[in-house]
Coordinates of C-alpha atoms and ligand atoms in Angstrom, one line a residue:
M1240 CA 2.7 -60.6 16.2
N1241 CA -0.1 -58.6 18.7
R1242 CA -1.5 -55.1 17.9
L1243 CA -1.0 -52.5 19.9
G1244 CA -4.1 -51.8 21.9
L1245 CA -6.0 -51.1 25.5
T1246 CA -5.1 -54.9 26.4
A1247 CA -2.0 -54.4 25.4
L1248 CA -0.8 -51.5 27.9
P1249 CA 0.0 -53.1 31.0
R1250 CA 2.3 -55.9 29.3
L1251 CA 4.5 -53.7 27.9
P1252 CA 7.9 -53.1 28.9
P1253 CA 8.6 -51.1 31.2
A1254 CA 10.7 -48.7 29.8
V1255 CA 7.4 -47.3 27.4
A1256 CA 5.7 -44.6 29.1
R1257 CA 2.1 -44.8 28.7
P1258 CA -0.9 -43.3 29.7
A1259 CA -1.3 -41.9 33.3
Y1260 CA -4.9 -42.9 33.0
D1261 CA -7.4 -44.6 31.9
P1262 CA -8.2 -44.0 27.6
A1263 CA -12.2 -45.1 28.1
A1264 CA -12.5 -43.2 30.1
V1265 CA -12.1 -39.8 28.1
A1266 CA -14.3 -37.1 27.4
V1267 CA -13.9 -35.6 24.1
G1268 CA -13.3 -31.9 24.0
I1269 CA -11.3 -30.9 21.2
L1270 CA -11.6 -31.7 17.4
H1271 CA -8.7 -31.6 15.2
L1272 CA -7.7 -31.6 11.7
G1273 CA -5.7 -33.3 9.4
L1274 CA -4.9 -36.7 11.9
G1275 CA -0.8 -36.5 10.4
A1276 CA 2.5 -37.3 11.7
F1277 CA 3.0 -34.1 13.3
H1278 CA -0.4 -33.7 15.3
R1279 CA 0.4 -36.8 16.5
A1280 CA 3.9 -35.9 18.5
H1281 CA 2.8 -32.8 19.0
Q1282 CA -0.2 -31.2 20.1
A1283 CA -1.6 -34.8 21.1
V1284 CA 1.3 -35.3 23.6
Y1285 CA 0.8 -32.1 25.0
T1286 CA -2.4 -33.5 25.4
D1287 CA -2.0 -36.3 26.3
T1288 CA 0.4 -34.6 29.4
V1289 CA -3.2 -33.0 30.5
L1290 CA -5.9 -35.6 30.6
A1291 CA -4.1 -37.0 33.5
R1292 CA -5.6 -34.4 35.2
D1293 CA -8.5 -33.3 33.8
P1294 CA -10.1 -36.2 31.4
Q1295 CA -12.3 -33.7 29.7
W1296 CA -10.3 -33.3 26.8
G1297 CA -9.6 -36.2 24.9
I1298 CA -9.5 -36.2 20.8
C1299 CA -11.8 -36.1 17.8
G1300 CA -9.3 -36.4 15.5
V1301 CA -10.2 -36.4 12.2
S1302 CA -8.4 -37.5 8.0
L1303 CA -9.5 -35.3 4.9
K1304 CA -7.9 -37.3 2.8
T1305 CA -7.2 -40.4 2.5
A1306 CA -8.6 -42.9 5.2
R1307 CA -5.4 -44.9 5.6
A1308 CA -4.0 -43.0 9.2
T1309 CA -7.8 -43.6 10.6
E1310 CA -8.2 -47.2 10.0
A1311 CA -5.0 -48.0 11.5
L1312 CA -5.8 -45.9 14.6
R1313 CA -9.4 -47.3 14.6
A1314 CA -7.6 -50.7 14.6
Q1315 CA -5.4 -50.4 17.9
Q1316 CA -8.0 -48.3 19.5
S1317 CA -6.5 -45.0 18.5
L1318 CA -3.6 -45.3 20.5
Y1319 CA -0.4 -45.1 18.8
T1320 CA 3.7 -44.5 20.2
V1321 CA 5.7 -41.9 20.1
V1322 CA 9.3 -42.4 19.1
T1323 CA 12.1 -39.7 20.5
R1324 CA 15.4 -40.6 19.0
G1325 CA 18.6 -38.1 19.5
E1326 CA 22.0 -37.6 20.8
E1327 CA 20.0 -38.1 24.4
G1328 CA 19.4 -42.2 23.1
V1329 CA 16.1 -42.8 23.0
T1330 CA 12.2 -42.7 24.3
A1331 CA 8.9 -44.4 23.5
R1332 CA 5.8 -43.3 24.9
V1333 CA 2.4 -44.7 24.2
V1334 CA -0.2 -41.9 23.6
G1335 CA -4.3 -42.1 24.4
S1336 CA -4.9 -38.5 24.0
V1337 CA -6.7 -39.5 20.6
R1338 CA -9.9 -40.9 21.1
E1339 CA -12.1 -40.9 18.3
A1340 CA -10.4 -41.6 14.3
L1341 CA -13.1 -40.3 11.5
F1342 CA -13.2 -40.2 7.8
A1343 CA -14.0 -37.2 6.2
G1344 CA -14.5 -38.3 3.2
A1345 CA -16.6 -41.0 4.7
D1346 CA -18.3 -39.3 7.2
H1347 CA -19.0 -35.2 6.4
A1348 CA -22.3 -36.0 8.0
G1349 CA -20.5 -37.3 11.1
V1350 CA -18.1 -34.5 11.1
I1351 CA -19.8 -31.8 10.8
A1352 CA -21.9 -33.0 14.0
R1353 CA -19.2 -33.1 15.5
L1354 CA -18.3 -29.3 15.4
A1355 CA -21.9 -29.0 16.3
D1356 CA -21.2 -30.8 19.5
P1357 CA -21.7 -28.6 22.8
R1358 CA -18.4 -30.5 24.5
I1359 CA -16.0 -29.5 21.9
R1360 CA -14.6 -26.1 23.1
V1361 CA -11.4 -26.7 20.8
I1362 CA -10.9 -26.9 17.4
T1363 CA -7.0 -27.7 16.1
A1364 CA -5.7 -27.7 12.8
T1365 CA -2.3 -29.1 11.0
V1366 CA -3.6 -29.3 7.4
T1367 CA -0.3 -27.9 5.8
E1368 CA -0.1 -24.1 4.4
K1369 CA -1.2 -25.2 1.1
G1370 CA -4.5 -26.6 2.9
Y1371 CA -6.2 -23.4 3.6
C1372 CA -6.8 -22.7 0.3
H1373 CA -4.9 -19.5 -0.2
D1374 CA -3.2 -16.9 -1.8
P1375 CA 0.4 -17.4 -0.4
A1376 CA 1.9 -13.9 -1.0
T1377 CA -1.2 -12.7 0.5
G1378 CA -2.7 -14.4 2.8
A1379 CA -6.4 -14.6 1.2
L1380 CA -9.0 -17.2 0.7
N1381 CA -8.7 -18.3 -2.9
T1382 CA -11.9 -18.6 -4.7
A1383 CA -10.4 -20.7 -8.0
H1384 CA -9.0 -23.3 -5.7
P1385 CA -10.7 -26.0 -7.2
D1386 CA -11.7 -27.1 -3.4
V1387 CA -13.1 -24.4 -2.9
V1388 CA -15.3 -23.9 -6.0
H1389 CA -16.5 -27.3 -5.0
D1390 CA -17.4 -26.5 -1.4
V1391 CA -19.3 -23.5 -1.8
A1392 CA -21.3 -25.6 -4.4
Y1393 CA -22.0 -28.5 -2.1
P1394 CA -21.0 -27.3 1.1
N1395 CA -22.4 -30.1 2.9
A1396 CA -19.6 -32.1 1.2
P1397 CA -16.5 -30.1 1.5
R1398 CA -13.6 -31.5 0.8
S1399 CA -11.1 -28.5 2.0
A1400 CA -10.6 -27.7 5.9
V1401 CA -11.8 -24.4 5.6
G1402 CA -15.6 -25.9 3.6
M1403 CA -15.4 -28.5 6.5
L1404 CA -14.9 -25.7 9.5
V1405 CA -17.7 -23.5 7.9
A1406 CA -19.8 -26.1 7.6
G1407 CA -19.6 -26.8 11.5
F1408 CA -19.7 -23.5 12.5
S1409 CA -22.9 -23.0 10.1
A1410 CA -23.9 -26.3 11.9
R1411 CA -22.5 -24.9 16.0
R1412 CA -24.3 -21.5 14.8
A1413 CA -28.3 -23.2 13.9
A1414 CA -27.5 -25.6 16.8
A1415 CA -26.7 -22.5 19.3
A1416 CA -23.9 -24.9 20.6
G1417 CA -21.6 -22.1 22.3
P1418 CA -18.0 -20.4 21.1
V1419 CA -15.2 -21.9 20.3
T1420 CA -12.1 -21.8 19.8
F1421 CA -9.3 -22.6 16.0
V1422 CA -6.6 -23.0 17.4
C1423 CA -4.1 -23.1 13.7
C1424 CA -1.3 -25.1 14.4
D1425 CA 0.2 -24.3 11.2
N1426 CA 3.3 -22.7 10.0
L1427 CA 1.5 -19.8 8.3
P1428 CA 2.8 -16.4 9.1
H1429 CA 0.3 -14.9 12.1
N1430 CA -1.4 -18.2 11.4
G1431 CA -4.4 -17.2 13.9
G1432 CA -5.6 -13.5 11.8
T1433 CA -4.4 -15.2 8.3
V1434 CA -7.2 -18.2 9.1
A1435 CA -9.8 -15.9 10.2
G1436 CA -9.5 -14.0 7.0
I1437 CA -9.7 -17.0 5.1
V1438 CA -12.6 -18.6 6.7
R1439 CA -14.8 -15.5 7.3
A1440 CA -14.7 -14.8 3.2
F1441 CA -15.1 -18.5 3.2
A1442 CA -18.4 -18.3 5.7
D1443 CA -19.6 -15.0 3.8
A1444 CA -19.7 -17.0 0.1
R1445 CA -21.9 -19.4 1.7
E1446 CA -24.4 -18.7 4.4
S1447 CA -25.5 -14.9 5.5
G1448 CA -24.9 -13.6 9.2
L1449 CA -22.9 -16.2 8.7
A1450 CA -19.5 -14.2 9.4
A1451 CA -21.1 -12.4 11.9
W1452 CA -21.7 -15.1 14.1
I1453 CA -18.1 -16.0 13.6
D1454 CA -16.6 -12.5 14.6
A1455 CA -18.9 -13.2 18.2
N1456 CA -18.4 -16.7 18.9
V1457 CA -15.1 -17.9 17.7
T1458 CA -11.8 -16.7 18.3
F1459 CA -8.4 -17.4 16.3
P1460 CA -5.5 -17.2 18.7
S1461 CA -1.8 -17.7 17.1
T1462 CA 0.8 -20.0 18.0
M1463 CA 3.8 -21.1 17.2
V1464 CA 4.8 -25.0 16.4
D1465 CA 8.0 -26.3 16.3
R1466 CA 9.0 -30.2 16.4
I1467 CA 10.8 -32.1 14.1
V1468 CA 8.9 -35.0 12.7
P1469 CA 10.0 -36.7 10.0
A1470 CA 7.5 -38.5 7.4
T1471 CA 7.5 -42.4 9.4
Q1472 CA 8.8 -45.4 7.6
P1473 CA 8.5 -48.8 6.8
S1474 CA 12.0 -49.7 9.3
D1475 CA 10.4 -47.1 12.0
V1476 CA 7.0 -49.4 12.4
D1477 CA 9.8 -52.7 12.6
D1478 CA 12.0 -50.6 14.7
V1479 CA 8.8 -49.9 17.5
A1480 CA 7.2 -53.4 17.5
R1481 CA 11.3 -54.6 19.2
I1482 CA 10.7 -51.8 21.9
L1483 CA 7.1 -52.7 22.5
G1484 CA 6.7 -56.5 21.6
V1485 CA 3.1 -55.3 20.0
H1486 CA 2.6 -54.3 16.5
D1487 CA 1.5 -50.4 16.1
A1488 CA 1.0 -49.3 12.1
V1489 CA 1.1 -45.9 12.7
P1490 CA 3.9 -44.9 14.9
V1491 CA 5.4 -41.3 15.1
V1492 CA 10.1 -41.2 15.4
A1493 CA 10.4 -37.1 16.2
E1494 CA 13.1 -35.4 18.3
A1495 CA 13.4 -35.0 21.8
F1496 CA 13.1 -30.9 20.7
T1497 CA 9.6 -29.4 21.1
Q1498 CA 7.9 -26.3 22.1
W1499 CA 4.3 -24.5 21.6
V1500 CA 3.4 -21.8 21.9
I1501 CA 0.0 -20.4 22.0
E1502 CA -2.0 -16.8 22.1
D1503 CA -3.7 -17.0 25.0
R1504 CA -7.4 -15.9 23.7
F1505 CA -9.3 -18.4 24.1
A1506 CA -13.4 -18.4 23.2
A1507 CA -14.4 -21.0 25.5
A1508 CA -12.9 -23.5 28.3
R1509 CA -9.4 -24.7 27.3
P1510 CA -6.9 -27.8 28.5
S1511 CA -4.2 -26.2 30.6
W1512 CA -1.9 -27.0 27.6
E1513 CA 1.1 -25.4 29.7
E1514 CA 1.3 -29.0 32.2
G1515 CA 2.4 -30.2 29.2
G1516 CA 5.1 -27.6 28.6
A1517 CA 3.7 -25.4 26.5
Q1518 CA 4.1 -21.2 27.0
M1519 CA 0.5 -19.3 26.7
V1520 CA 1.6 -15.8 26.5
G1521 CA 0.1 -12.1 25.0
D1522 CA 1.6 -11.8 21.8
V1523 CA 3.2 -15.3 19.7
A1524 CA 4.2 -12.2 16.5
P1525 CA 8.0 -12.7 17.9
F1526 CA 7.9 -16.8 18.6
E1527 CA 6.4 -17.0 15.0
T1528 CA 8.7 -14.8 13.4
M1529 CA 11.6 -16.1 14.5
K1530 CA 11.0 -19.8 14.1
L1531 CA 9.7 -19.5 10.7
R1532 CA 12.4 -17.0 8.9
L1533 CA 15.2 -19.0 10.6
L1534 CA 13.7 -22.3 11.5
N1535 CA 11.9 -22.9 8.4
G1536 CA 13.4 -20.2 6.2
S1537 CA 17.1 -22.3 6.7
H1538 CA 15.5 -25.8 6.1
S1539 CA 14.3 -25.1 3.5
T1540 CA 17.9 -23.9 1.8
L1541 CA 19.3 -27.3 3.2
A1542 CA 16.1 -28.9 1.4
Y1543 CA 17.0 -26.9 -2.4
A1544 CA 21.0 -26.8 -2.0
G1545 CA 21.5 -30.0 0.0
F1546 CA 19.0 -32.2 -2.7
L1547 CA 20.8 -30.8 -5.8
L1548 CA 24.3 -31.6 -3.9
G1549 CA 23.3 -35.0 -3.9
H1550 CA 21.9 -35.6 -0.5
E1551 CA 18.9 -37.1 0.5
Y1552 CA 18.6 -36.5 4.1
A1553 CA 18.3 -32.9 6.0
W1554 CA 21.0 -34.4 8.5
Q1555 CA 23.3 -35.0 5.6
A1556 CA 22.7 -31.1 3.9
A1557 CA 23.3 -29.7 8.1
L1558 CA 26.4 -31.8 8.0
D1559 CA 27.6 -30.6 4.4
P1560 CA 30.0 -28.2 5.7
Q1561 CA 30.2 -25.1 3.0
L1562 CA 26.1 -25.3 2.7
A1563 CA 26.1 -25.3 6.6
A1564 CA 28.5 -22.1 6.0
L1565 CA 25.7 -20.3 4.1
V1566 CA 23.0 -21.5 6.5
E1567 CA 25.1 -20.1 9.1
R1568 CA 26.3 -17.2 7.7
Q1569 CA 22.9 -15.7 6.4
M1570 CA 21.1 -16.7 9.7
A1571 CA 23.6 -14.2 11.3
V1572 CA 24.0 -11.6 8.5
E1573 CA 20.5 -11.8 7.0
I1574 CA 18.2 -12.8 9.4
M1575 CA 19.2 -12.4 12.4
P1576 CA 18.9 -8.4 12.0
T1577 CA 14.7 -8.6 11.3
V1578 CA 13.9 -10.9 13.7
Q1579 CA 12.6 -9.3 17.5
T1580 CA 13.9 -11.5 20.5
P1581 CA 11.2 -12.9 22.4
P1582 CA 11.2 -12.8 25.9
G1583 CA 13.4 -15.8 27.5
I1584 CA 15.2 -16.8 24.3
D1585 CA 18.8 -15.9 23.2
L1586 CA 18.9 -16.0 19.2
R1587 CA 22.6 -17.3 19.2
H1588 CA 22.0 -20.1 21.3
Y1589 CA 18.5 -20.6 19.0
C1590 CA 20.3 -20.5 15.5
A1591 CA 23.1 -22.8 17.5
Q1592 CA 20.9 -25.2 18.8
L1593 CA 18.5 -25.2 15.5
M1594 CA 21.6 -26.1 13.3
Q1595 CA 22.3 -29.5 16.2
R1596 CA 18.8 -29.9 15.7
F1597 CA 19.2 -30.3 11.5
R1598 CA 21.9 -32.6 12.2
N1599 CA 20.5 -35.3 14.2
P1600 CA 21.1 -38.5 11.8
A1601 CA 18.6 -40.8 13.3
L1602 CA 16.4 -38.7 11.9
P1603 CA 15.1 -40.1 8.1
H1604 CA 14.1 -36.6 7.4
R1605 CA 14.1 -36.1 3.4
T1606 CA 15.2 -33.2 1.6
A1607 CA 12.6 -34.1 -1.0
Q1608 CA 10.0 -34.2 1.7
I1609 CA 11.4 -31.2 3.2
A1610 CA 11.4 -29.1 -0.8
M1611 CA 7.4 -30.1 -0.8
D1612 CA 5.0 -27.7 -2.0
G1613 CA 7.6 -24.2 -2.1
S1614 CA 5.0 -22.3 -3.7
Q1615 CA 3.5 -22.0 -0.5
K1616 CA 6.2 -21.8 2.1
L1617 CA 8.4 -18.7 0.0
P1618 CA 6.9 -16.2 1.2
Q1619 CA 6.7 -16.4 4.9
R1620 CA 10.2 -18.7 4.8
W1621 CA 12.4 -15.9 2.8
L1622 CA 10.4 -13.2 1.5
G1623 CA 9.2 -11.6 4.6
T1624 CA 12.8 -11.0 5.7
V1625 CA 13.7 -9.7 2.4
R1626 CA 11.1 -7.6 2.3
D1627 CA 12.7 -5.9 5.6
R1628 CA 15.8 -5.7 4.3
V1629 CA 14.7 -4.1 1.5
R1630 CA 13.0 -1.7 3.8
A1631 CA 16.3 -1.5 5.5
G1632 CA 18.6 -0.7 2.9
A1633 CA 19.8 -3.9 4.1
T1634 CA 21.6 -7.2 1.4
Y1635 CA 20.1 -10.1 1.0
D1636 CA 22.1 -12.0 -1.5
L1637 CA 22.6 -15.4 0.3
L1638 CA 18.6 -15.2 0.2
A1639 CA 18.6 -14.5 -3.4
F1640 CA 21.2 -17.5 -3.7
S1641 CA 18.1 -19.6 -1.5
V1642 CA 15.5 -18.8 -3.8
A1643 CA 17.5 -19.4 -7.0
A1644 CA 17.5 -22.7 -6.1
W1645 CA 14.5 -23.0 -5.5
I1646 CA 14.0 -22.1 -9.1
R1647 CA 16.7 -24.2 -10.2
Y1648 CA 14.8 -27.3 -7.9
A1649 CA 11.4 -26.2 -8.9
S1650 CA 12.2 -26.5 -12.9
G1651 CA 12.5 -29.9 -12.8
R1652 CA 16.3 -31.5 -13.3
D1653 CA 18.9 -31.2 -11.5
D1654 CA 22.6 -30.5 -12.4
E1655 CA 23.2 -34.0 -13.7
G1656 CA 19.6 -33.7 -16.0
K1657 CA 17.7 -35.9 -14.1
S1658 CA 14.2 -34.6 -13.8
I1659 CA 13.0 -34.2 -10.1
A1660 CA 9.1 -34.9 -9.2
I1661 CA 7.9 -31.6 -8.1
A1662 CA 5.2 -31.7 -5.1
D1663 CA 3.9 -28.4 -4.9
P1664 CA 0.1 -27.1 -5.6
L1665 CA 2.1 -25.1 -8.8
A1666 CA 4.3 -27.4 -10.0
A1667 CA 1.9 -27.5 -13.5
T1668 CA 2.4 -24.0 -13.4
F1669 CA 6.5 -24.7 -13.4
A1670 CA 6.3 -27.2 -15.9
Q1671 CA 4.5 -25.1 -18.2
I1672 CA 7.1 -22.2 -17.8
V1673 CA 10.0 -24.9 -18.7
R1674 CA 7.9 -25.6 -21.5
D1675 CA 7.8 -22.2 -22.6
T1676 CA 11.2 -20.9 -21.8
H1677 CA 12.8 -24.3 -23.1
A1678 CA 14.4 -23.7 -19.6
A1679 CA 16.8 -20.8 -20.7
P1680 CA 17.5 -20.0 -17.6
L1681 CA 17.1 -16.2 -17.9
N1682 CA 13.2 -16.1 -19.2
L1683 CA 13.1 -19.1 -16.9
A1684 CA 14.2 -16.9 -14.0
D1685 CA 11.7 -13.8 -15.4
A1686 CA 8.7 -16.6 -15.4
F1687 CA 9.2 -17.4 -11.8
L1688 CA 9.6 -13.8 -10.5
D1689 CA 6.2 -13.1 -12.6
L1690 CA 4.9 -15.7 -10.2
H1691 CA 2.6 -12.9 -8.3
Q1692 CA 1.2 -15.2 -5.9
V1693 CA 4.7 -16.2 -4.5
F1694 CA 6.5 -13.0 -5.0
G1695 CA 3.6 -10.6 -4.6
T1696 CA 3.9 -7.4 -6.7
D1697 CA 6.3 -5.3 -5.1
L1698 CA 9.1 -7.8 -5.3
S1699 CA 8.4 -9.0 -9.1
A1700 CA 7.8 -5.6 -10.2
S1701 CA 11.3 -5.1 -8.3
S1702 CA 14.2 -4.4 -11.0
V1703 CA 17.5 -5.5 -8.2
F1704 CA 16.3 -9.3 -6.6
R1705 CA 15.1 -10.0 -9.8
H1706 CA 18.5 -8.8 -11.2
T1707 CA 19.9 -10.5 -8.4
V1708 CA 18.0 -13.7 -8.6
R1709 CA 18.9 -14.2 -12.1
A1710 CA 21.9 -14.0 -12.1
K1711 CA 22.2 -16.3 -9.3
V1712 CA 19.8 -18.9 -11.6
S1713 CA 21.5 -18.6 -14.8
A1714 CA 24.9 -19.3 -12.7
L1715 CA 23.1 -22.4 -11.3
F1716 CA 22.4 -23.7 -14.4
R1717 CA 25.8 -23.1 -16.0
D1718 CA 27.9 -24.3 -13.1
G1719 CA 25.9 -26.6 -10.8
M1720 CA 25.1 -26.2 -7.5
R1721 CA 28.7 -26.6 -6.0
V1722 CA 30.6 -24.4 -7.9
S1723 CA 28.0 -21.3 -7.4
L1724 CA 27.5 -22.6 -3.7
A1725 CA 31.2 -22.1 -3.3
R1726 CA 31.5 -18.7 -5.1
Q1727 CA 28.2 -17.5 -2.8
L1728 CA 30.9 -17.9 -0.8
G1729 CA 33.6 -16.6 -1.5
D1730 CA 35.6 -19.8 -1.6
V1731 CA 36.6 -19.1 -5.1
Ligands
CS2_463 C1 9.7 -28.2 7.5 C2 9.1 -29.0 8.7 O1 8.8 -29.7 5.9 C3 8.6 -28.9 6.2 O2 8.6 -27.6 5.6 O3 10.6 -26.8 7.6 O4 7.9 -29.2 8.6 C4 9.8 -28.7 10.2 O5 10.5 -29.6 10.2 C5 9.1 -28.2 11.5 O6 8.4 -27.1 11.2 C6 9.6 -28.0 12.5 O7 8.9 -28.1 13.8

């Protein structure tokens, strides 16, 4: 079968959408770090719409960890397909906005040179929560992180996204290449400000005066990004080949829903992403809190409890009547009262729509995928809500159940005693805790709750929080997830 590429475009079936511009005539104006499925189904699609009118905003996509995506993209002139699947049916769109694909591991100098190129005026990033090498409870750079230690020692061959960014800023300063905006597209709390703090701390460790240059030349608007994009499966590649009639090695499958809310605080020119449906606002905070706590918070509950109930996919977990009842009650009783309603949003409708989105059976979104990196996700997904509830003198019993489910999951064995492959930067610490405590539930719960980088010093020290979570962990080990969940709901 022929490969997707520029010459294949005119011969695609008419139902397949394709660039409304000549990809070969596009100039590169954006550098993106993290060429994963989420970027390709989200920011790159908004940019694809912009390019039809304004061809100066092509994307130079940079992979930091592996060369797989960049090699595959290069073999098809960086074209790829976004397929949406849901109740509305199936759509396919070939996206042309990624114009260059670089693998940082093989070409540090090339990436740094691009970051210092005056034509690049916007840098975006999707490197996941753990990609910022920070302490999730405080948001500060983790100076003991092995990648940070490496990048301070070898500043021109950085491994981390932050090291790469700071190397780029240093080169940009030297080249007098002008101001630039960094747009974080990861699910961190106050993502712009948080990353600005991390970058500044790293810059201070690297070069005197660089942090001041960054303050004067770089802005870090916050954003809320939303689209459910599971990891691409081999069967998706086959499906897309059937739809296109040519082979695309790196298609992306997503839901139809998409949302991007961006603080309008740019240091230089920017793409008119609103043409693709993005919302430019003065303050992203209410949108971000709503999304992190209601969507991502519920997602994590579905992932840990759902996995322990034997659900492979998120849609199965969301269709489990008891688990759905837990998540719906959690949203209505504990989370919604802590969320300020963003302009134009009806929170009840938002929650109902979330349940529908979670239940999309056409998306093979694994509970194990969402369960990854819990130590980096819990603070913004659940623990901020718990803190707000404590401050308001309100209950957080249902969220404590989620925390207990995470601890049960992270202990590395399910209710049948089968081992769970834990993917988390703290996985070795979790395994050590299990060994040290011989998996005795109360001791194990205590040791998890002592992880300050997750729970902060405040929640670690709260005897009420500890007492509540310990009791639930102990019940989970004794009775299993199904019985504990029924009891949590008052069904038994
Ligand atoms: C998910 C998110 O994997 C996860 O942790 O909760 O990737 C989620 O699908 C997106 O944030 C939706 O916008």
